[in-house]
CSV table of C-alpha atoms in Angstrom, one decimal:
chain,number,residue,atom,x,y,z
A,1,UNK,CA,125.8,-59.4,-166.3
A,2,UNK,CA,126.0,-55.6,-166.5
A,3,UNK,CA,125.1,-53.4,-170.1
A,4,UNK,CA,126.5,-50.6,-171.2
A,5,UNK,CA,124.2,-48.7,-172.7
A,6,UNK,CA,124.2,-45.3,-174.1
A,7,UNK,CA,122.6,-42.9,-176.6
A,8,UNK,CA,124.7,-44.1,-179.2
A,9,UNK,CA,124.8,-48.2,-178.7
A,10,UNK,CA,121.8,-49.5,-177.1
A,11,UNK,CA,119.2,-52.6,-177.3
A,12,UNK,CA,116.2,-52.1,-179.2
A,13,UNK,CA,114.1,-55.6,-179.3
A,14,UNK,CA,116.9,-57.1,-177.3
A,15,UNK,CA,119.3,-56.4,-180.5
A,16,UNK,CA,122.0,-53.6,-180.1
A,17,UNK,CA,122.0,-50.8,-182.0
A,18,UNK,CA,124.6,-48.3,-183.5
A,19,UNK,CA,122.4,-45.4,-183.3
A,20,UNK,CA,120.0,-46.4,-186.0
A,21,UNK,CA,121.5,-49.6,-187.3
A,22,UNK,CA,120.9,-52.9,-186.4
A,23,UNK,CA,124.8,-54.2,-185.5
A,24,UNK,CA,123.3,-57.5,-187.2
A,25,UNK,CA,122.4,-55.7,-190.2
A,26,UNK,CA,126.2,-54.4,-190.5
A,27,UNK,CA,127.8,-57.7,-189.6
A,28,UNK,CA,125.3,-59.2,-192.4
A,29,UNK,CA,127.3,-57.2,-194.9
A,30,UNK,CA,130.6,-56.6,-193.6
A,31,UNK,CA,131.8,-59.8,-191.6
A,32,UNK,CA,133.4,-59.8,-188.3
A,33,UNK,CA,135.3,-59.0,-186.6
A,34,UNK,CA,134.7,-55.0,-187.1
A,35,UNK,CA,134.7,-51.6,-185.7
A,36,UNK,CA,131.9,-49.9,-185.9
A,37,UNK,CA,131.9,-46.1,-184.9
A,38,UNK,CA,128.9,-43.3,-184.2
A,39,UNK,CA,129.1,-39.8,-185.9
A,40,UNK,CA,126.9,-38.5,-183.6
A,41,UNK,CA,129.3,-39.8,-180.7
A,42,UNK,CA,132.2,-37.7,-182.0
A,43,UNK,CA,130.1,-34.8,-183.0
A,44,UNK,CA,128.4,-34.5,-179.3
A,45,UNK,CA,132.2,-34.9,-177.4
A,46,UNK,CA,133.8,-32.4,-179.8
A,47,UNK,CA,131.3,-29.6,-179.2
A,48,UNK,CA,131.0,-30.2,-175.4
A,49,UNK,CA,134.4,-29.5,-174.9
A,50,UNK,CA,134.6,-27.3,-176.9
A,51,UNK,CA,131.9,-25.3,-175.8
A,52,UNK,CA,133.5,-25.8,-171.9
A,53,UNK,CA,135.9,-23.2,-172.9
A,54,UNK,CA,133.7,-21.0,-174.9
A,55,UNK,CA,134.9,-17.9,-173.0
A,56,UNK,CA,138.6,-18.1,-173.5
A,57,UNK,CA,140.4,-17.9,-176.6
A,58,UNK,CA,141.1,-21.8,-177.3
A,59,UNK,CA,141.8,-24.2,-180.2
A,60,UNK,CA,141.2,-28.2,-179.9
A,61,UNK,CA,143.2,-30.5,-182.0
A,62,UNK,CA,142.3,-33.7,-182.7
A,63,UNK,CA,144.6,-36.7,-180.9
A,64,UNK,CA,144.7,-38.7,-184.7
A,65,UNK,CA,146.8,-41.2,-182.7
A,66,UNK,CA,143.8,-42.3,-181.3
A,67,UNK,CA,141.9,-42.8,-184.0
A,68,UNK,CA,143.3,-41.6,-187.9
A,69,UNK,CA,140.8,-43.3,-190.4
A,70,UNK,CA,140.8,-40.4,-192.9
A,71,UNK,CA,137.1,-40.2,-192.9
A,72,UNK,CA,137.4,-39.6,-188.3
A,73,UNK,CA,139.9,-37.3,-189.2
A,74,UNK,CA,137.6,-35.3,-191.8
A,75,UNK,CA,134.7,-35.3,-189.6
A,76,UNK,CA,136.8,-33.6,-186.8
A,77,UNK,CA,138.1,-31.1,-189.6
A,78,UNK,CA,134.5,-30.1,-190.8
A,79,UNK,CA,133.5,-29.4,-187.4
A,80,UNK,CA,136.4,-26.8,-187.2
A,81,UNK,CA,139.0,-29.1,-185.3
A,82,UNK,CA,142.4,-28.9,-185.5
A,83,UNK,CA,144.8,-32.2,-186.1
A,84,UNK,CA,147.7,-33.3,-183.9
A,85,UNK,CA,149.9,-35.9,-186.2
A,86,UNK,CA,152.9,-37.4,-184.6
A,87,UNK,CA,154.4,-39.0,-187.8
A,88,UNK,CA,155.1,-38.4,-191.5
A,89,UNK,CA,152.5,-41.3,-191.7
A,90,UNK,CA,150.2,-39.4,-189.9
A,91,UNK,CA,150.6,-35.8,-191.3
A,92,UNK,CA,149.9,-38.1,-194.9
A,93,UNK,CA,146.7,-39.0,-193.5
A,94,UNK,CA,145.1,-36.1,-192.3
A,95,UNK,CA,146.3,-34.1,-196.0
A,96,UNK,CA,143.9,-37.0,-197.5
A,97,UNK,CA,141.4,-35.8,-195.2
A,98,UNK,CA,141.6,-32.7,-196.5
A,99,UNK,CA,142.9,-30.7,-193.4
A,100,UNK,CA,144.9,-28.0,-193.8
A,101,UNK,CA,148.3,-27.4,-193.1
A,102,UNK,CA,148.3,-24.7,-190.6
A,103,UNK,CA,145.8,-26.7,-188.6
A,104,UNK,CA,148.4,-29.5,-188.0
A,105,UNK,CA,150.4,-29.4,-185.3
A,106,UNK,CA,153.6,-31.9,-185.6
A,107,UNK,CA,154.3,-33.7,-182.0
A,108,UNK,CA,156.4,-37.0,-181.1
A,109,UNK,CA,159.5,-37.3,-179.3
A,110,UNK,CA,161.3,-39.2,-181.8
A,111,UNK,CA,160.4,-37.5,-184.8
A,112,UNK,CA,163.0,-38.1,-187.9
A,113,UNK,CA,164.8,-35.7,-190.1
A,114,UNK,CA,162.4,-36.2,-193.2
A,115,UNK,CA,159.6,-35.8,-190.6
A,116,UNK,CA,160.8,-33.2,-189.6
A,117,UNK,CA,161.0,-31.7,-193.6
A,118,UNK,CA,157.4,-32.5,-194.3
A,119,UNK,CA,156.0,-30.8,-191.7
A,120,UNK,CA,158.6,-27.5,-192.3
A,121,UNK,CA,157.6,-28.4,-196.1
A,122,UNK,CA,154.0,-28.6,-196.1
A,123,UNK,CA,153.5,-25.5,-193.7
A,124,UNK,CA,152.4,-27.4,-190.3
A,125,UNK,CA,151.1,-24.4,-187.5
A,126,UNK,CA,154.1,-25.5,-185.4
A,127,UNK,CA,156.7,-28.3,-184.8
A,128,UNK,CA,156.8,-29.5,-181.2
A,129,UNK,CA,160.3,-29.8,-180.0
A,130,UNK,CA,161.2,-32.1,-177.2
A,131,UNK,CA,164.9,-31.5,-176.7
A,132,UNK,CA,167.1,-29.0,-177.6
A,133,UNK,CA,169.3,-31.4,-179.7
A,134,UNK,CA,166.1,-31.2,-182.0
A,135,UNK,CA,165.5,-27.8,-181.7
A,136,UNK,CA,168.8,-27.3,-183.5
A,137,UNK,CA,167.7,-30.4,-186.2
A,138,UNK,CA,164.5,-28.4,-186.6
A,139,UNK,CA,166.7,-25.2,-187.5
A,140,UNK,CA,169.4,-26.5,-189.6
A,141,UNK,CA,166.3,-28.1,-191.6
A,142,UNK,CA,164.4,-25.0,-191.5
A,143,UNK,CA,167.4,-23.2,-193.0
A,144,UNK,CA,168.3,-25.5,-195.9
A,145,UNK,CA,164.7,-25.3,-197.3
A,146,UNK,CA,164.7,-21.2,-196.7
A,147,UNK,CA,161.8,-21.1,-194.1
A,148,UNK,CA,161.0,-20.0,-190.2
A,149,UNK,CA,160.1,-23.1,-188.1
A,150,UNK,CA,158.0,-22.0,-185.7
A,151,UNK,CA,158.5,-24.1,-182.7
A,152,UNK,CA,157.3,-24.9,-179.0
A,153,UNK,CA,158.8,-26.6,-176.3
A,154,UNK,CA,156.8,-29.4,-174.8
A,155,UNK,CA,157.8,-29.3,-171.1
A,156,UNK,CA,157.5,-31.8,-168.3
A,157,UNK,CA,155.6,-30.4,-165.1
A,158,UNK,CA,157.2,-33.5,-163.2
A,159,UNK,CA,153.4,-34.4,-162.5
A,160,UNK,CA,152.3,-37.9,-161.6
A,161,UNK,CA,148.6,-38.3,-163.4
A,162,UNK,CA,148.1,-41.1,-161.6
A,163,UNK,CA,146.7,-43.3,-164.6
A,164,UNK,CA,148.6,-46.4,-165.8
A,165,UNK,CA,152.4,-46.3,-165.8
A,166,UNK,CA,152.4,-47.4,-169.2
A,167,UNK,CA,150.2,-44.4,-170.5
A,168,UNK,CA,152.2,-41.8,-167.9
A,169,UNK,CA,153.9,-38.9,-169.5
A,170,UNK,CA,154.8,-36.0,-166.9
A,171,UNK,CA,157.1,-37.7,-164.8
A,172,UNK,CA,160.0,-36.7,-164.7
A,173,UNK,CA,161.3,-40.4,-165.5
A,174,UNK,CA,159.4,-40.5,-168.0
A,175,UNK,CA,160.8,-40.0,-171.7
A,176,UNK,CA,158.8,-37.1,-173.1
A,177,UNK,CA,159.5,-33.3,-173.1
A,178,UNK,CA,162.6,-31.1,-171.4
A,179,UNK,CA,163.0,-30.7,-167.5
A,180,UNK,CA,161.1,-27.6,-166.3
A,181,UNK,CA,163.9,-26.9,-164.4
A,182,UNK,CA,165.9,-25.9,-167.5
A,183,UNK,CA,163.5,-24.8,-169.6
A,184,UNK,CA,164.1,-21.1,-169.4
A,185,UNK,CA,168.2,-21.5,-170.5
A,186,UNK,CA,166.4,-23.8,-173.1
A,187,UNK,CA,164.2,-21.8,-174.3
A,188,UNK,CA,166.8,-18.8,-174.5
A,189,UNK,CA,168.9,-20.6,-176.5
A,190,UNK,CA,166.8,-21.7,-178.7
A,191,UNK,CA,165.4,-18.4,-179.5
A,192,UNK,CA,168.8,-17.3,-180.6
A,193,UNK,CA,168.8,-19.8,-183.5
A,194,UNK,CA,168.3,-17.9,-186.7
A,195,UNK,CA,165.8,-20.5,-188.0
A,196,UNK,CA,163.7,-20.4,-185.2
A,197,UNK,CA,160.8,-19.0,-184.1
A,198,UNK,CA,159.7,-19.8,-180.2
A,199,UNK,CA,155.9,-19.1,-179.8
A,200,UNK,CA,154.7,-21.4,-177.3
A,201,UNK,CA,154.6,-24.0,-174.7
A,202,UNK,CA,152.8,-27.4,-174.3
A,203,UNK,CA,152.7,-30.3,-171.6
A,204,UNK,CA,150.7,-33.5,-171.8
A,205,UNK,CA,150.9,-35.5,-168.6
A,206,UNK,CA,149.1,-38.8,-169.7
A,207,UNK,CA,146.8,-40.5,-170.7
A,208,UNK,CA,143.2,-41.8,-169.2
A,209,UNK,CA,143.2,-39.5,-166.5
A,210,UNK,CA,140.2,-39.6,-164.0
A,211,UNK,CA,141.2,-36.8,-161.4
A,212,UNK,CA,141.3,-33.1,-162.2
A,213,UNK,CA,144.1,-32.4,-159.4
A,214,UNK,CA,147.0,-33.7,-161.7
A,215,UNK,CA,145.8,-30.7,-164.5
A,216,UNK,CA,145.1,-28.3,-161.9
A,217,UNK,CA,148.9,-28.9,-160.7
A,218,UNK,CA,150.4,-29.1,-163.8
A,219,UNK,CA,148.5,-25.9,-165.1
A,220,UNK,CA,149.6,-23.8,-162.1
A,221,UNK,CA,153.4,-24.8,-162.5
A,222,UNK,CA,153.7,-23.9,-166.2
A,223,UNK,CA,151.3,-20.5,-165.7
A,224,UNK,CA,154.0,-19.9,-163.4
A,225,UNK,CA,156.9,-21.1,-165.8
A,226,UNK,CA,155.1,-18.7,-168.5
A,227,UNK,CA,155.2,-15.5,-166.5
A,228,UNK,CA,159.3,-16.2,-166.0
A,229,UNK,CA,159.7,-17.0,-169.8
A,230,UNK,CA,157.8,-13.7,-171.1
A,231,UNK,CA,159.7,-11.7,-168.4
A,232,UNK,CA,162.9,-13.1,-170.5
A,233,UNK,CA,161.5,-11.7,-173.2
A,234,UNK,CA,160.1,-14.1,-174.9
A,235,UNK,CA,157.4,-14.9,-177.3
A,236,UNK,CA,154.8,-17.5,-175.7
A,237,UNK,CA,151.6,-17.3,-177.7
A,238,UNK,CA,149.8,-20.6,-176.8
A,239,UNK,CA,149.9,-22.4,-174.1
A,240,UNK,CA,148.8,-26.3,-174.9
A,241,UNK,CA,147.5,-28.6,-172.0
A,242,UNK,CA,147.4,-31.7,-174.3
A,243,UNK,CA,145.1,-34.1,-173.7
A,244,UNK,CA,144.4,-37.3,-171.3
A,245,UNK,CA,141.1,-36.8,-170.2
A,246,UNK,CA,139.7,-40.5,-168.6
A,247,UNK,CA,136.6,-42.1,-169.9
A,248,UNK,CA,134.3,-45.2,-168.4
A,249,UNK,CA,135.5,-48.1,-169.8
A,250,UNK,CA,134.1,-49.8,-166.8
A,251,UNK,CA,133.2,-48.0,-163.7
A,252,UNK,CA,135.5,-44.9,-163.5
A,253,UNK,CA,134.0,-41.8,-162.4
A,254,UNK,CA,136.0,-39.0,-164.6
A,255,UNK,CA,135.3,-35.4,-165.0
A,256,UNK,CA,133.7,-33.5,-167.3
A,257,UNK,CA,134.8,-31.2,-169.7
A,258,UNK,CA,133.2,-28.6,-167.7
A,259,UNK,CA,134.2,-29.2,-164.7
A,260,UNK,CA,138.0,-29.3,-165.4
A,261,UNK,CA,137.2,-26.0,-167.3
A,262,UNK,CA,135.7,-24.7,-164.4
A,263,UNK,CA,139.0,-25.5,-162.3
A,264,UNK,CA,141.7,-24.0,-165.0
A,265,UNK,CA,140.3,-21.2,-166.6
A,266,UNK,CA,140.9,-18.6,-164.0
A,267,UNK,CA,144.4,-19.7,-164.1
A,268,UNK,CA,144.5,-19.6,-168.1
A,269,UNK,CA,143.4,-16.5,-167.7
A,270,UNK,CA,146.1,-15.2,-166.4
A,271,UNK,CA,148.8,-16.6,-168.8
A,272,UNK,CA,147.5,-14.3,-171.8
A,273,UNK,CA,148.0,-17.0,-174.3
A,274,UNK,CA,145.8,-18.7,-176.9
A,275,UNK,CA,145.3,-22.6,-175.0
A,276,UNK,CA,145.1,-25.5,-177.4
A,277,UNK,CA,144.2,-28.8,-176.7
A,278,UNK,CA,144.8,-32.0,-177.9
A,279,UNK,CA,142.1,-34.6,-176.8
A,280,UNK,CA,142.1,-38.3,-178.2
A,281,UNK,CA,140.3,-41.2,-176.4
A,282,UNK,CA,137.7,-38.6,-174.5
A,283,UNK,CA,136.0,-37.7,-178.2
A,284,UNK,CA,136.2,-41.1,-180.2
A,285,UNK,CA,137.0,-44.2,-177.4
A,286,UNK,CA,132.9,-44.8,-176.3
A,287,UNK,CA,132.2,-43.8,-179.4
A,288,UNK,CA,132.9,-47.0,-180.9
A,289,UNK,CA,132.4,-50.9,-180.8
A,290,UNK,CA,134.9,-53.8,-181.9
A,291,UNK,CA,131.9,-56.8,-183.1
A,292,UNK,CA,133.0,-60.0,-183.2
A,293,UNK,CA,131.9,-63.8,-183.8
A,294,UNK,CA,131.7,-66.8,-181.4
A,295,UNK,CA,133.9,-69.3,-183.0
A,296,UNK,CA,133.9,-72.4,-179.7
A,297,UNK,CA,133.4,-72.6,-176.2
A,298,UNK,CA,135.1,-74.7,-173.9
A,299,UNK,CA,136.1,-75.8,-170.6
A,300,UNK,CA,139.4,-76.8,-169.5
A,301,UNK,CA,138.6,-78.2,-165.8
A,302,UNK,CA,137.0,-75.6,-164.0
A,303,UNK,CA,138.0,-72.7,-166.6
A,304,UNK,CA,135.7,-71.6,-168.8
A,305,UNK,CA,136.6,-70.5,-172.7
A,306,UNK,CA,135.0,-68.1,-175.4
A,307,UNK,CA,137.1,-68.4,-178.6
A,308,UNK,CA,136.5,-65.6,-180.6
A,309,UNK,CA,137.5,-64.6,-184.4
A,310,UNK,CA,138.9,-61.1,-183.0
A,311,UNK,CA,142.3,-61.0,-181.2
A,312,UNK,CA,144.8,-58.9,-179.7
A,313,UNK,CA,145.6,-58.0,-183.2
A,314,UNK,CA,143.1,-56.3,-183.8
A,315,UNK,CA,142.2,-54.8,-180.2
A,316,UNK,CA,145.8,-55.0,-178.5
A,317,UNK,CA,145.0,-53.1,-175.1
A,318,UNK,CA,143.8,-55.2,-172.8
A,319,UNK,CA,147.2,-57.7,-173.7
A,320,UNK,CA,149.8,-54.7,-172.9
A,321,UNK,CA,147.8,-52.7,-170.3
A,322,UNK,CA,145.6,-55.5,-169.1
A,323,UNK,CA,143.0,-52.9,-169.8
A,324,UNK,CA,139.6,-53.6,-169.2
A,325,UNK,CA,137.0,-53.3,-172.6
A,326,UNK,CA,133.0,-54.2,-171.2
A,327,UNK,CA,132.0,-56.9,-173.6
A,328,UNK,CA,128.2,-58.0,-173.9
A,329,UNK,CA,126.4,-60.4,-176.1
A,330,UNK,CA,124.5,-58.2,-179.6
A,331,UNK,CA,121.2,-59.9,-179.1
A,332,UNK,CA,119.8,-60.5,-175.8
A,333,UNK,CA,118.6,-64.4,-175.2
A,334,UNK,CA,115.8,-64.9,-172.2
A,335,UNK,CA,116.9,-67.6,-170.0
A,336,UNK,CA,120.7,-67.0,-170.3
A,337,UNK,CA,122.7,-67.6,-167.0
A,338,UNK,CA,126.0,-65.8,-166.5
A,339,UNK,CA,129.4,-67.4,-166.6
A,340,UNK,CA,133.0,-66.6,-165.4
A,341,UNK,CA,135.3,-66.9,-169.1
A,342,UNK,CA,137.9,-65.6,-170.8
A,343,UNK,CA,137.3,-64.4,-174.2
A,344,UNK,CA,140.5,-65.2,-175.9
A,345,UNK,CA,141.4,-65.0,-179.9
A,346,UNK,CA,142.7,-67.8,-182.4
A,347,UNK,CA,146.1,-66.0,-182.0
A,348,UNK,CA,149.1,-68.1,-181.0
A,349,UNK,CA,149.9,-66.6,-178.0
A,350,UNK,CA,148.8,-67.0,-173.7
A,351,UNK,CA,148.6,-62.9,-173.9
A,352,UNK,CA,145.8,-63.0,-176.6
A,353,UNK,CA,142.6,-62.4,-174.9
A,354,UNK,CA,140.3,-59.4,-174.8
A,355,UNK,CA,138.7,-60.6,-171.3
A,356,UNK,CA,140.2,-62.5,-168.2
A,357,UNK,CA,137.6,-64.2,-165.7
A,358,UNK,CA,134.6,-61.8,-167.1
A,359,UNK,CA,131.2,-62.5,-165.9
A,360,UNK,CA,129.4,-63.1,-169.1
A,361,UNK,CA,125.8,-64.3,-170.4
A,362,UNK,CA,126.9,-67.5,-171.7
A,363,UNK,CA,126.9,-67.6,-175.4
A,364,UNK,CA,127.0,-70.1,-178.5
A,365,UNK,CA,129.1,-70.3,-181.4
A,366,UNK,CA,128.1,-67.9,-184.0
A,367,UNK,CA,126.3,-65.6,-182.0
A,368,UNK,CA,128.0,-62.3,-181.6
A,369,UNK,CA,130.1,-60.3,-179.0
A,370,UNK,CA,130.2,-56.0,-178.6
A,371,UNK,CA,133.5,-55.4,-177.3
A,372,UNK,CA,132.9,-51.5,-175.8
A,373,UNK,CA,134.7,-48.2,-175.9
A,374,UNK,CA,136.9,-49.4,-178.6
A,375,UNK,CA,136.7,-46.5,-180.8
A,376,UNK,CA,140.3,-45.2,-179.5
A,377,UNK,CA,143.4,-47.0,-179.5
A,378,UNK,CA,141.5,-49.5,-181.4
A,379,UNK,CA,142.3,-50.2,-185.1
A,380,UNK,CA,145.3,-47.8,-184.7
A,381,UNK,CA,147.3,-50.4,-183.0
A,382,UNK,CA,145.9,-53.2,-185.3
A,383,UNK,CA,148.5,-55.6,-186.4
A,384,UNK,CA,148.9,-58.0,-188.9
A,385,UNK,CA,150.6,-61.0,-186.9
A,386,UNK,CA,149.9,-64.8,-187.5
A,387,UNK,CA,149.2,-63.1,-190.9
A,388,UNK,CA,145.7,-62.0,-189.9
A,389,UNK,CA,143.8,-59.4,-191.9
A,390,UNK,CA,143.0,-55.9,-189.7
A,391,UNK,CA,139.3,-55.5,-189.2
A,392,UNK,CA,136.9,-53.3,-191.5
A,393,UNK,CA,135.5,-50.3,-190.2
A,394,UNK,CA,132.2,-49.1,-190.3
A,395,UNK,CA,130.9,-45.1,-189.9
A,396,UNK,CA,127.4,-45.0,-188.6
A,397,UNK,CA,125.2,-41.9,-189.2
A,398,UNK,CA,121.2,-42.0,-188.0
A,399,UNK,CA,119.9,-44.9,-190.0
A,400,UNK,CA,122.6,-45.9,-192.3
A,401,UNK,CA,125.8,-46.8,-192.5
A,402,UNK,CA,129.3,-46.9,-194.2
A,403,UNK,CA,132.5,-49.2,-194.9
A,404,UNK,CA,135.1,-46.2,-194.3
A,405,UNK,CA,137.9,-48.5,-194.6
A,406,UNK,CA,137.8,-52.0,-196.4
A,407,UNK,CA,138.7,-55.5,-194.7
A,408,UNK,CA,142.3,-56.4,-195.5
A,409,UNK,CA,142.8,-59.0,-198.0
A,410,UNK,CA,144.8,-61.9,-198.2
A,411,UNK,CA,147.1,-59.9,-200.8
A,412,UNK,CA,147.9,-57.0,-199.5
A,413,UNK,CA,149.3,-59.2,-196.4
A,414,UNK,CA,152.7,-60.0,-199.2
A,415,UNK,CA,152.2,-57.4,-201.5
A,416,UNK,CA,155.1,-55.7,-200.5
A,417,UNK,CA,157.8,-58.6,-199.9
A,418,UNK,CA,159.9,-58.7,-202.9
C-alpha cells in the first residue's frame, strides 16, 4: 500500500512520527482513539498564504468551524489571524482563546436573535448578513442595545465549484447568501436602516475546491457587482472571497496559494477594497492525524473486516460524504502483504466505517491505525452517540507534546440530564 508522508507525519525506524514525537509515545499516555495535530503544520499554511497576497491589502480569518480547540484558535491568533465564528458557541470559544473582538467576524445563515446580540454586544468587526429579513433583525437589535451594526452582505455568484454537492455553496439552489441579481435593491435598502452600517461584500462558493476557474469566475462577477454598488453610492470597504481551497486527501492535484493569487490579484486590484479571507481545511486538515487501535479482524466470506475503537463519531466524513481519509498502519512490519478491508467502528450502524474496500497492510489487533488529513472537520463534528466519549486531542510542537483537550469521561456523558 501507498504512505503519505510529509514533513510533518513521517516514519522514522518504520514508526510514524508527529514531527518530533513518536505517535507510540503519545498513544502510551493518552489512549486511542485521538487526534493529534502539528504546530508547525498550521504555522507553515498560515504564512504561505498569507504571504501569496503580500502585495495587496488583505486580512485572513481563520475558518474555526474547521477546527475550534481553543488552543488552534490561539495559535492562529498569535500569528496575527483573524477568526471567523458562525455561532454564539463559537464566538465563546475564540473569546477563551483570547482573540479579540474586532478580529471576529460573525457568519452563518441561520444565526439567532441572541447570536445575533453577542456579536453586536461584544463588538465583533462585522455581522455577515444573508438575507434582508436579517438585515432588518440585525438593526432592530443594533438599535435596542444603542449601537451601529456594521454589516455585509454575503452574495451568491451562482458559481458551480465543482466539489461535492454536499460541501457546495454558490449555487444558486443552494441555501446561503442573496441572489446577485438583487443585490443592489438589497443593498440600497439596507443602507437606509438607521442601525446599519453597509461596508462590504463577501461570497464563499464551497468547500474542497481543486480548480482555480470557479474563484476566477466568481471574483470577476462580484468585481463587477462592486463597481455598480459604489456607483450607488455606497460604502464597500472589503471585499471577502471566503475560503474553500482543496487539499490531498488522496490524490487531488489542487492549487496553491500562489497560484490562485497569481490569477485574482489583478482583478482585486481593481475593486479598491481591503480582501479578507476565510480559509479552514487548507491550514489545519493535513495538519492532523485521527490514531486509533485494532480491536478484531475478520472475514465474512470473501469480505475482509478491521474493527477499530474509532468510529464515525468521532471522524464522521467519510459516512455523510463518503469521503476518502488515507489510513496506514503506525509501525511498519517487514513481510506484511496487503489486503482489500473495510475499517469499520464498534458503532451500531452499516454507515460506520472510516474505509470501504481500502488496500491495506494487513494488521493485528492492538496494533495501531493513522487515519490522515483529519485535522479539519475532524473533532468538530465529533458526536457522542451509542454514548461514546469524543477523542482527546493532542498539540505537537518539535519534540514534545500536549493534551489540549482532555478525553471525555463517562460523566460528563449525563451530567446534564436532570
Amino acid at each position: 500500500m501507498k504512505l503519505f508522508n510529509s514533513d510533518y507525519f513521517t516514519y522514522k525506524n518504520n514508526e510514524l512520527y508527529c514531527e518530533d514525537v513518536r505517535i507510540k509515545d503519545i498513544t502510551d499516555n493518552v489512549d486511542t482513539p485521538v487526534y493529534i495535530y502539528s504546530k508547525r503544520f498550521f504555522e507553515d499554511r498560515y504564512n504561505e498564504f498569507t504571504n501569496a497576497y503580500k502585495e495587496i491589502k488583505h486580512r485572513v480569518f481563520f475558518a474555526s468551524k474547521a477546527n475550534y480547540n481553543i488552543h488552534v484558535e490561539k495559535l492562529f491568533d498569535e500569528m496575527g489571524c483573524g477568526i471567523d465564528v458562525n455561532s454564539g458557541g463559537e464566538l465563546l470559544r475564540a473569546l477563551e482563546a483570547g482573540v479579540k473582538p474586532e478580529n471576529m467576524l460573525l457568519t452563518g445563515v441561520g444565526k439567532t436573535d441572541e447570536e445575533i446580540k453577542m456579536g453586536l454586544e461584544h463588538g465583533v468587526l462585522l455581522v455577515k448578513a444573508e438575507s434582508l429579513e436579517e438585515v432588518h433583525v440585525i438593526n432592530d437589535i443594533a438599535k435596542q442595545l444603542g449601537k451601529t451594526a456594521k454589516v455585509a452582505f454575503r452574495v451568491n455568484p451562482d458559481v458551480d465549484p465543482q466539489t461535492h454537492p454536499y460541501i457546495s455553496t454558490g449555487l444558486a439552489e443552494n441555501k446561503f447568501g442573496i441572489d446577485s441579481t438583487v443585490a443592489v435593491d438589497i443593498y440600497l435598502e439596507a443602507s437606509r436602516l438607521s442601525n446599519i452600517e453597509i461596508c462590504g461584500i463577501d461570497m464563499h462558493i464551497g468547500s474542497q475546491i481543486t480548480k482555480i476557474a470557479p474563484y476566477v469566475e466568481s471574483v470577476k462577477k462580484m468585481a463587477d457587482l462592486i463597481k455598480v454598488l459604489k456607483s450607488n453610492g455606497l460604502n464597500i470597504e472589503h471585499f471577502d472571497l471566503g475560503g474553500g481551497m482543496g487539499i490531498v486527501y488522496n490524490e487531488e492535484t489542487p492549487f496553491t496559494p500562489s497560484e490562485l493569487a497569481e490569477a485574482i490579484i489583478p482583478v482585486l486590484k481593481e475593486t479598491g477594497c481591503e480582501i479578507f479571507f476565510e480559509p479552514g481545511r487548507s491550514l489545519t486538515a493535513n495538519g492532523g492525524v485521527l490514531i486509533t487501535n485494532v480491536l478484531y479482524t475478520k472475514k465474512n466470506n470473501l469480505k475482509n473486516f478491521i474493527v477499530i475503537d474509532a468510529s464515525m463519531t468521532d471522524l464522521l466524513r467519510p459516512s455523510i460524504y463518503g469521503a476518502y481519509h488515507h489510513i496506514q498502519p503506525v509501525e511498519l512490519i517487514e513481510g506484511r502483504e496487503d489486503l482489500k478491508a473495510d475499517v469499520v467502528g464498534p458503532v451500531c450502524e452499516s454507515g460506520d466505517f472510516l474505509a470501504k474496500d481500502r488496500l491495506l497492510t494487513a494488521t493485528k489487533r492492538g496494533e495501531l491505525l493513522a487515519v490522515m488529513s483529519a485535522g479539519a472537520y475532524g473533532i468538530v463534528m465529533a458526536s457522542n452517540y451509542n454514548g461514546r466519549r469524543k477523542p482527546a486531542e493532542v498539540l505537537v510542537e518539535k519534540n514534545a507534546f500536549r493534551v489540549i483537550r482532555k478525553r471525555d469521561s463517562y460523566k460528563q456523558l449525563i451530567e446534564n440530564e436532570l
